[in-house]
Coordinates of C-alpha atoms in Angstrom, one line a residue:
X1 CA 1.4 -36.1 24.5
X2 CA -2.4 -35.6 23.5
X3 CA -3.5 -35.1 20.3
X4 CA -3.6 -31.2 20.2
X5 CA -0.4 -31.2 21.4
X6 CA 0.9 -33.8 18.6
X7 CA -0.5 -31.3 15.3
X8 CA 1.1 -28.3 17.3
X9 CA 4.3 -29.5 17.6
X10 CA 3.5 -30.5 14.2
X11 CA 2.8 -27.5 12.0
X12 CA 5.6 -25.6 14.6
X13 CA 8.2 -27.7 13.4
X14 CA 7.1 -28.0 9.8
X15 CA 5.4 -24.0 9.8
X16 CA 7.9 -22.5 11.4
X17 CA 8.4 -19.0 8.9
X18 CA 4.4 -18.9 8.3
X19 CA 4.1 -16.3 12.2
X20 CA -0.2 -15.9 10.9
X21 CA -0.9 -19.2 9.4
X22 CA 1.2 -20.7 13.5
X23 CA -1.2 -18.0 14.6
X24 CA -4.9 -19.1 13.2
X25 CA -3.9 -22.8 13.5
X26 CA -2.9 -22.8 16.7
X27 CA -6.5 -21.1 18.2
X28 CA -8.4 -23.5 16.4
X29 CA -6.4 -26.4 18.2
X30 CA -6.2 -24.7 21.4
X31 CA -10.4 -23.8 21.3
X32 CA -10.5 -28.2 19.6
X33 CA -8.5 -29.8 22.6
X34 CA -12.0 -30.4 25.2
X35 CA -13.6 -33.0 22.4
X36 CA -10.3 -33.9 20.1
X37 CA -8.8 -35.6 23.1
X38 CA -11.9 -36.7 24.7
X39 CA -13.0 -38.4 21.5
X40 CA -10.1 -41.4 20.0
X41 CA -12.6 -41.3 16.4
X42 CA -9.9 -38.2 15.3
X43 CA -7.3 -39.5 15.8
X44 CA -7.6 -43.0 14.4
X45 CA -8.8 -40.9 11.0
X46 CA -5.6 -38.8 11.3
X47 CA -8.0 -35.9 10.5
X48 CA -6.4 -32.7 12.5
X49 CA -3.3 -34.2 10.6
X50 CA -5.5 -33.8 7.0
X51 CA -7.2 -30.8 7.8
X52 CA -4.5 -28.8 8.8
X53 CA -2.5 -29.3 5.3
X54 CA -4.1 -27.5 2.8
X55 CA -5.2 -29.7 -0.1
X56 CA -3.7 -28.2 -2.9
X57 CA -1.4 -24.4 -2.7
X58 CA -0.9 -23.4 -6.2
X59 CA 2.8 -20.7 -6.4
X60 CA 2.8 -18.5 -9.3
X61 CA 4.7 -15.6 -11.3
X62 CA 2.9 -12.3 -13.0
X63 CA 4.3 -10.8 -15.5
X64 CA 2.9 -7.7 -16.6
X65 CA 4.3 -4.3 -17.8
X66 CA 3.5 -1.1 -17.0
X67 CA 2.3 2.3 -18.5
X68 CA 6.1 2.6 -19.0
X69 CA 6.9 -0.5 -20.5
X70 CA 8.7 -2.0 -18.0
X71 CA 8.1 -5.8 -17.2
X72 CA 7.1 -6.1 -13.9
X73 CA 6.5 -10.1 -11.7
X74 CA 4.6 -10.4 -8.4
X75 CA 4.5 -13.6 -6.9
X76 CA 0.6 -15.2 -7.4
X77 CA -1.1 -17.6 -4.7
X78 CA -4.2 -19.7 -4.4
X79 CA -4.7 -22.4 -1.6
X80 CA -7.4 -24.8 -1.6
X81 CA -7.6 -26.1 1.3
X82 CA -11.1 -28.0 1.9
X83 CA -13.1 -29.1 0.0
X84 CA -15.5 -31.3 2.3
X85 CA -18.6 -29.7 2.1
X86 CA -18.1 -27.8 -1.1
X87 CA -16.2 -26.2 -3.9
X88 CA -13.3 -24.3 -2.6
X89 CA -14.5 -20.7 -1.7
X90 CA -12.4 -17.7 -0.8
X91 CA -10.9 -14.5 -1.8
X92 CA -8.3 -13.0 -3.5
X93 CA -6.2 -10.3 -1.8
X94 CA -3.6 -8.0 -3.5
X95 CA -1.7 -6.5 -1.1
X96 CA 2.0 -6.2 -1.4
X97 CA 2.4 -8.4 2.6
X98 CA 0.8 -11.0 0.4
X99 CA 2.2 -14.3 1.7
X100 CA 2.2 -18.1 1.5
X101 CA 2.1 -17.2 5.4
X102 CA -1.2 -15.2 5.2
X103 CA -2.8 -16.8 2.1
X104 CA -3.1 -20.2 4.2
X105 CA -4.2 -18.4 7.6
X106 CA -6.9 -16.9 5.9
X107 CA -7.8 -20.5 3.4
X108 CA -8.0 -22.2 6.9
X109 CA -10.1 -19.6 8.7
X110 CA -12.1 -19.2 5.5
X111 CA -12.4 -23.6 6.1
X112 CA -14.8 -22.7 9.0
X113 CA -16.4 -19.7 8.1
X114 CA -17.7 -20.7 5.5
X115 CA -18.9 -24.4 7.0
X116 CA -21.0 -22.0 10.1
X117 CA -22.7 -20.2 7.0
X118 CA -24.5 -23.5 5.9
X119 CA -23.9 -23.1 2.7
X120 CA -22.5 -26.0 0.4
X121 CA -18.9 -24.1 0.4
X122 CA -15.4 -25.6 1.1
X123 CA -12.4 -23.0 1.9
X124 CA -9.8 -22.1 -0.1
X125 CA -8.2 -18.5 -0.4
X126 CA -5.8 -17.2 -3.3
X127 CA -3.4 -13.5 -3.7
X128 CA -0.6 -11.9 -4.4
X129 CA 1.9 -9.1 -3.6
X130 CA 1.0 -6.8 -6.8
X131 CA 0.1 -3.1 -4.8
X132 CA -2.9 -1.2 -7.3
X133 CA -2.7 2.0 -5.6
X134 CA -1.1 4.2 -7.6
X135 CA -1.8 1.9 -10.6
X136 CA -3.2 2.8 -13.8
X137 CA -6.7 1.1 -15.0
X138 CA -4.7 -0.1 -18.0
X139 CA -1.8 -1.7 -15.0
X140 CA -4.5 -3.2 -13.3
X141 CA -5.9 -4.0 -16.0
X142 CA -2.8 -5.7 -17.8
X143 CA -1.7 -7.3 -14.2
X144 CA -5.5 -8.9 -13.9
X145 CA -5.2 -10.4 -17.1
X146 CA -1.9 -11.8 -16.6
X147 CA -2.8 -13.3 -12.7
X148 CA -5.7 -14.9 -14.5
X149 CA -3.7 -16.7 -17.6
X150 CA -2.4 -19.0 -15.2
X151 CA -5.2 -19.3 -12.7
X152 CA -7.6 -20.3 -14.7
X153 CA -6.9 -23.7 -15.2
X154 CA -7.2 -24.5 -11.6
X155 CA -10.5 -22.9 -11.1
X156 CA -14.2 -23.3 -12.0
X157 CA -17.9 -23.1 -10.6
X158 CA -17.8 -26.4 -9.3
X159 CA -14.0 -26.6 -8.2
X160 CA -12.9 -23.1 -7.0
X161 CA -15.1 -19.7 -7.1
X162 CA -13.1 -16.7 -6.1
X163 CA -14.1 -13.9 -5.4
X164 CA -12.6 -10.1 -4.0
X165 CA -10.6 -9.1 -0.4
X166 CA -8.4 -6.6 0.4
X167 CA -7.2 -4.2 -3.1
X168 CA -9.7 -6.5 -5.3
X169 CA -13.2 -4.7 -5.7
X170 CA -15.5 -4.6 -8.7
X171 CA -12.5 -3.5 -11.0
X172 CA -10.6 -5.8 -9.9
X173 CA -12.8 -8.8 -10.2
X174 CA -14.3 -7.4 -13.8
X175 CA -10.6 -7.3 -15.8
X176 CA -10.2 -11.1 -13.9
X177 CA -13.7 -12.2 -15.2
X178 CA -13.0 -10.4 -18.5
X179 CA -10.0 -12.6 -19.0
X180 CA -11.5 -16.2 -17.4
X181 CA -14.1 -15.6 -19.8
X182 CA -11.9 -15.5 -23.0
X183 CA -9.9 -18.1 -22.5
X184 CA -12.6 -20.2 -21.6
X185 CA -15.0 -19.0 -24.2
X186 CA -18.3 -19.7 -21.9
X187 CA -19.9 -17.4 -19.4
X188 CA -20.4 -19.3 -16.2
X189 CA -20.2 -18.1 -12.1
X190 CA -17.0 -18.4 -11.0
X191 CA -16.0 -15.9 -9.7
X192 CA -18.5 -13.9 -7.7
X193 CA -18.3 -9.7 -6.4
X194 CA -19.1 -9.4 -10.1
X195 CA -20.5 -6.4 -11.6
X196 CA -24.6 -5.7 -11.5
X197 CA -26.2 -7.3 -14.8
X198 CA -23.3 -9.7 -15.6
X199 CA -24.0 -11.7 -12.5
X200 CA -23.6 -9.9 -10.1
X201 CA -25.6 -9.9 -6.6
X202 CA -27.1 -7.4 -5.1
X203 CA -26.1 -6.1 -1.4
X204 CA -23.1 -7.5 -2.1
X205 CA -20.5 -5.1 -0.8
X206 CA -22.5 -4.0 2.3
X207 CA -23.0 -7.7 3.5
X208 CA -19.6 -8.0 5.1
X209 CA -20.7 -5.0 7.0
X210 CA -24.2 -6.2 7.7
X211 CA -23.7 -9.2 8.0
X212 CA -21.6 -7.7 10.9
X213 CA -23.5 -5.6 12.4
X214 CA -26.5 -8.8 12.5
X215 CA -24.9 -10.8 14.0
X216 CA -23.9 -8.6 17.2
X217 CA -27.7 -7.0 16.9
X218 CA -29.0 -10.7 17.8
X219 CA -26.8 -11.4 20.8
X220 CA -28.3 -8.4 21.8
X221 CA -31.4 -9.1 21.2
X222 CA -30.9 -12.1 23.0
X223 CA -30.0 -10.1 26.8
X224 CA -32.6 -7.8 25.7
X225 CA -30.8 -5.4 24.3
X226 CA -30.2 -3.3 20.9
X227 CA -28.0 -0.9 19.4
X228 CA -29.8 2.5 19.9
X229 CA -27.5 4.4 22.2
X230 CA -24.8 2.6 21.6
X231 CA -20.8 4.1 20.8
X232 CA -19.1 2.3 18.5
X233 CA -15.8 2.5 16.9
X234 CA -14.4 1.0 14.0
X235 CA -11.5 1.0 12.4
X236 CA -10.3 0.7 8.7
X237 CA -13.2 2.6 5.7
X238 CA -13.3 0.4 3.4
X239 CA -16.2 -1.8 2.3
X240 CA -16.3 -3.8 5.6
X241 CA -15.8 -0.7 7.6
X242 CA -18.6 2.0 5.8
X243 CA -21.9 -0.9 5.1
X244 CA -21.1 -1.9 9.2
X245 CA -21.5 1.6 10.4
X246 CA -24.5 2.2 8.1
X247 CA -26.3 0.1 9.6
X248 CA -25.2 0.2 12.9
X249 CA -26.2 4.0 12.4
X250 CA -29.4 2.4 10.7
X251 CA -30.0 0.7 14.3
X252 CA -29.6 3.7 16.4
X253 CA -26.3 4.0 17.3
X254 CA -23.4 6.7 17.1
X255 CA -20.5 5.7 15.0
X256 CA -17.6 8.1 16.3
X257 CA -14.3 6.4 14.0
X258 CA -12.9 5.2 11.4
X259 CA -9.3 4.2 10.3
X260 CA -7.2 4.0 7.3
X261 CA -3.2 3.3 7.4
X262 CA -2.0 7.0 7.5
X263 CA -4.5 7.2 11.2
X264 CA -7.3 7.5 12.6
X265 CA -10.6 10.1 13.0
X266 CA -12.8 10.9 16.0
X267 CA -15.6 12.6 15.2
X268 CA -17.6 12.5 18.9
X269 CA -21.3 13.6 17.5
X270 CA -21.0 10.7 14.9
X271 CA -19.1 9.7 11.9
X272 CA -20.3 11.5 8.4
X273 CA -20.5 8.5 6.2
X274 CA -21.1 10.5 3.5
X275 CA -18.3 12.5 4.2
X276 CA -16.3 9.5 3.7
X277 CA -17.3 7.5 0.8
X278 CA -16.7 10.7 -0.8
X279 CA -13.0 10.6 -0.3
X280 CA -12.8 6.2 -0.7
X281 CA -15.2 5.6 -3.0
X282 CA -15.0 8.7 -5.4
X283 CA -11.8 10.4 -5.2
X284 CA -10.0 7.9 -3.2
X285 CA -8.2 10.5 -0.4
X286 CA -6.5 9.6 3.1
X287 CA -8.8 10.8 5.7
X288 CA -7.2 13.7 6.7
X289 CA -9.2 15.1 4.7
X290 CA -12.3 14.6 6.7
X291 CA -11.0 16.7 9.7
X292 CA -10.5 20.0 6.9
X293 CA -14.5 19.5 6.1
X294 CA -16.0 18.4 9.7
X295 CA -13.7 20.8 12.0
X296 CA -14.7 18.9 15.3
X297 CA -13.2 16.4 13.9
X298 CA -9.5 15.1 15.5
X299 CA -7.2 13.2 12.9
X300 CA -4.3 11.8 14.7
X301 CA -1.4 9.9 12.7
X302 CA -1.3 6.1 12.7
X303 CA 1.1 4.8 15.3
X304 CA 1.5 0.9 14.7
X305 CA 3.2 0.6 18.4
X306 CA 1.2 -1.2 21.8
X307 CA 0.1 1.2 24.0
X308 CA 0.6 5.0 22.1
X309 CA -2.2 6.4 20.4
X310 CA -4.1 4.3 18.4
X311 CA -8.6 4.5 17.7
X312 CA -8.9 1.8 20.2
X313 CA -8.2 4.2 23.1
X314 CA -11.4 5.7 22.1
X315 CA -14.2 4.8 25.3
X316 CA -16.7 2.7 23.6
X317 CA -19.9 0.2 24.0
X318 CA -18.9 -1.4 20.7
X319 CA -15.7 -2.3 19.0
X320 CA -15.1 -3.7 15.1
X321 CA -11.7 -3.3 13.9
X322 CA -12.7 -3.9 10.3
X323 CA -9.1 -3.4 8.8
X324 CA -6.4 -6.2 9.0
X325 CA -4.8 -8.6 10.8
X326 CA -2.9 -8.3 14.7
X327 CA -4.5 -4.3 15.1
X328 CA -5.3 -4.8 17.8
X329 CA -2.7 -6.2 21.1
X330 CA -3.1 -6.7 24.4
X331 CA -2.7 -3.3 25.1
X332 CA -5.5 -2.1 23.3
X333 CA -7.2 -5.6 24.5
X334 CA -6.8 -3.5 28.4
X335 CA -8.0 -0.1 27.0
X336 CA -11.3 -1.1 25.7
X337 CA -11.7 -3.4 29.0
X338 CA -11.0 -0.6 30.9
X339 CA -13.2 2.1 29.4
X340 CA -15.8 -0.2 29.9
X341 CA -16.3 -2.0 25.8
X342 CA -19.0 -5.1 26.3
X343 CA -18.9 -5.6 23.3
X344 CA -16.1 -6.4 20.1
X345 CA -17.0 -8.1 16.7
X346 CA -14.2 -8.8 13.9
X347 CA -14.7 -7.4 10.8
X348 CA -11.8 -7.7 9.0
X349 CA -9.8 -11.7 9.6
X350 CA -7.8 -12.2 13.0
X351 CA -7.8 -8.3 14.0
X352 CA -6.7 -9.0 17.2
X353 CA -3.8 -11.1 18.4
X354 CA -4.4 -14.3 20.9
X355 CA -3.6 -12.6 23.8
X356 CA -5.9 -9.5 23.1
X357 CA -8.7 -12.3 21.9
X358 CA -8.3 -14.2 25.6
X359 CA -7.6 -10.9 27.7
X360 CA -11.2 -9.1 26.4
X361 CA -12.8 -12.3 26.7
X362 CA -11.7 -13.5 30.2
X363 CA -12.5 -10.3 31.2
X364 CA -16.2 -10.0 30.2
X365 CA -16.6 -8.9 26.4
X366 CA -19.0 -10.9 23.9
X367 CA -16.3 -10.9 21.4
X368 CA -17.3 -12.4 18.4
X369 CA -14.1 -13.7 16.5
X370 CA -14.8 -12.9 11.9
X371 CA -14.8 -16.6 11.4
X372 CA -18.2 -16.1 12.8
X373 CA -18.4 -12.4 12.4
X374 CA -17.6 -11.6 8.6
X375 CA -19.1 -14.3 7.5
X376 CA -21.9 -12.4 5.7
X377 CA -19.6 -11.4 2.7
X378 CA -19.0 -14.9 1.8
X379 CA -22.4 -15.6 2.4
X380 CA -23.9 -13.4 -0.7
X381 CA -21.0 -14.8 -2.3
X382 CA -22.3 -18.4 -2.3
X383 CA -26.5 -16.7 -2.8
X384 CA -24.3 -15.2 -6.3
X385 CA -23.7 -18.5 -7.1
X386 CA -27.3 -19.9 -5.9
X387 CA -28.3 -17.1 -8.4
X388 CA -26.0 -17.9 -11.6
X389 CA -26.6 -21.5 -11.2
X390 CA -30.2 -21.3 -11.2
X391 CA -29.2 -18.2 -14.1
X392 CA -31.6 -15.8 -12.0
X393 CA -31.7 -12.8 -9.8
X394 CA -32.7 -11.5 -6.2
X395 CA -34.2 -8.4 -4.6
X396 CA -31.7 -6.0 -2.1
X397 CA -34.9 -7.1 -0.3
X398 CA -34.5 -10.8 -1.2
X399 CA -31.0 -10.7 -0.4
X400 CA -30.9 -9.1 3.3
X401 CA -33.4 -11.3 4.1
X402 CA -31.7 -14.6 4.0
X403 CA -28.6 -12.5 4.8
X404 CA -29.7 -11.8 8.4
X405 CA -31.4 -15.5 8.2
X406 CA -28.1 -16.7 8.0
X407 CA -26.5 -14.4 10.4
X408 CA -29.2 -15.5 12.9
X409 CA -28.2 -19.5 12.4
X410 CA -24.6 -18.5 12.5
X411 CA -25.3 -17.1 15.9
X412 CA -27.5 -19.9 17.1
X413 CA -24.2 -22.1 16.0
X414 CA -22.2 -21.0 18.0
X415 CA -23.9 -20.1 20.9
X416 CA -25.4 -23.5 21.3
X417 CA -21.4 -24.7 20.7
X418 CA -20.1 -21.9 24.0
X419 CA -22.7 -23.3 26.0
X420 CA -21.8 -26.6 25.7
X421 CA -18.2 -26.6 26.0
X422 CA -17.5 -23.5 27.6
X423 CA -14.5 -22.6 30.3
X424 CA -16.1 -21.9 33.3
X425 CA -16.2 -18.8 34.6
X426 CA -16.5 -17.6 31.3
X427 CA -19.9 -16.9 30.6
X428 CA -19.9 -16.0 27.3
X429 CA -16.8 -18.2 24.2
X430 CA -18.1 -17.0 20.9
X431 CA -14.3 -19.0 19.7
X432 CA -14.6 -22.1 21.7
X433 CA -18.3 -21.6 19.8
X434 CA -17.7 -20.8 16.5
X435 CA -14.2 -23.5 16.0
X436 CA -16.3 -26.3 17.0
X437 CA -19.2 -25.8 15.6
X438 CA -17.4 -25.3 12.2
X439 CA -15.2 -28.0 12.8
X440 CA -18.2 -30.2 13.6
X441 CA -19.5 -29.9 10.3
X442 CA -16.6 -31.0 8.2
X443 CA -15.2 -33.7 10.2
X444 CA -18.1 -35.2 9.8
X445 CA -18.2 -34.6 6.2
X446 CA -14.1 -35.2 6.1
X447 CA -15.2 -38.9 7.9
X448 CA -18.1 -39.1 5.4
X449 CA -15.6 -39.3 2.3
X450 CA -12.7 -41.8 3.6
X451 CA -9.1 -40.9 3.6
X452 CA -8.8 -37.8 0.7

């Protein structure tokens, strides 16, 4: 049995009840087969056994009191996956779906994503099965304070630097940071995504969406093309989706869709971002409101069943899944290829299933995996850490220029690796490129530091 097959067999046995983690780890391991099975160095060092196992996983209860005086209890997580190239770095997610499998898969992916940025950051992730939707500011504050009352002992500016994720925006980061500062009695850059004026970086909200467009722009430039005149389909309607749409439109494309958990909008003449921002950022309403305002837009109720009417049925040149994991199935991939889609960029973490990813790549689609394509957010978080350490603040233009340089570097890294380790018959496999490029950096640091 090959080294890779041994590792896959082991995780299937040990982590049988963690489907998201198994999906993410198998994708990476299959990509690494080409180098790990031909170089005994990794097996002798037990490197994959160490890489696949998080350095530490913390599970804790989060008790809090709602507005009616009832005591509520949620389950919190923090996985500190790998610190070979820097302090653990990764967001905190508040969503009812959060469990050990999701947090592990996110932390594992984050390890490679952070390595690709070129910044000194290890991989980590955290979260809780708490749903901030429908909660008052007071309830969210009390929950965040309770969450941080446990988490504070495990993090620090040179140990573990969390950030926001799904369900964790400026409000939640502010409440958590305030509690950390009160407990520790110091003002330090232990969280990123902070408010402007108290340690936050300009450009952080836009970073993931902008970065997604920058890496695709770099690819299009390489093949002598651009965004101008392209139809773009986007899922989701949060920060990533909105700012990806904003940048894609600025480069001359037409963004025709957005979605939320209730359904999706198709606006053939182009999505009106001002309306979307009012609905989502100001009024916190559902996208059904959009069709009431723009009568020529079509709203379709959500249907998670593969093969049914879905946002991926809309003909497009570029598709950007920016909502959540496993939202794009093989039936969707077939529709995209059939309708002439040429590029898919993952704005979310692992939004495409493994078989959908394989189908798209084999169908000639340039597929950019999340660990490369959505690295813009953590890149600017890393820049925020630098600003906090030096007590400096950069302008939006400076941050954006640095972000664009980082995303260009990521493209060059994954493109070079995909060319060196490409599969016969497939012209562009950026999944293999991203996994190998990220792995090589982490593996080198782990080998240099011995068995730890």
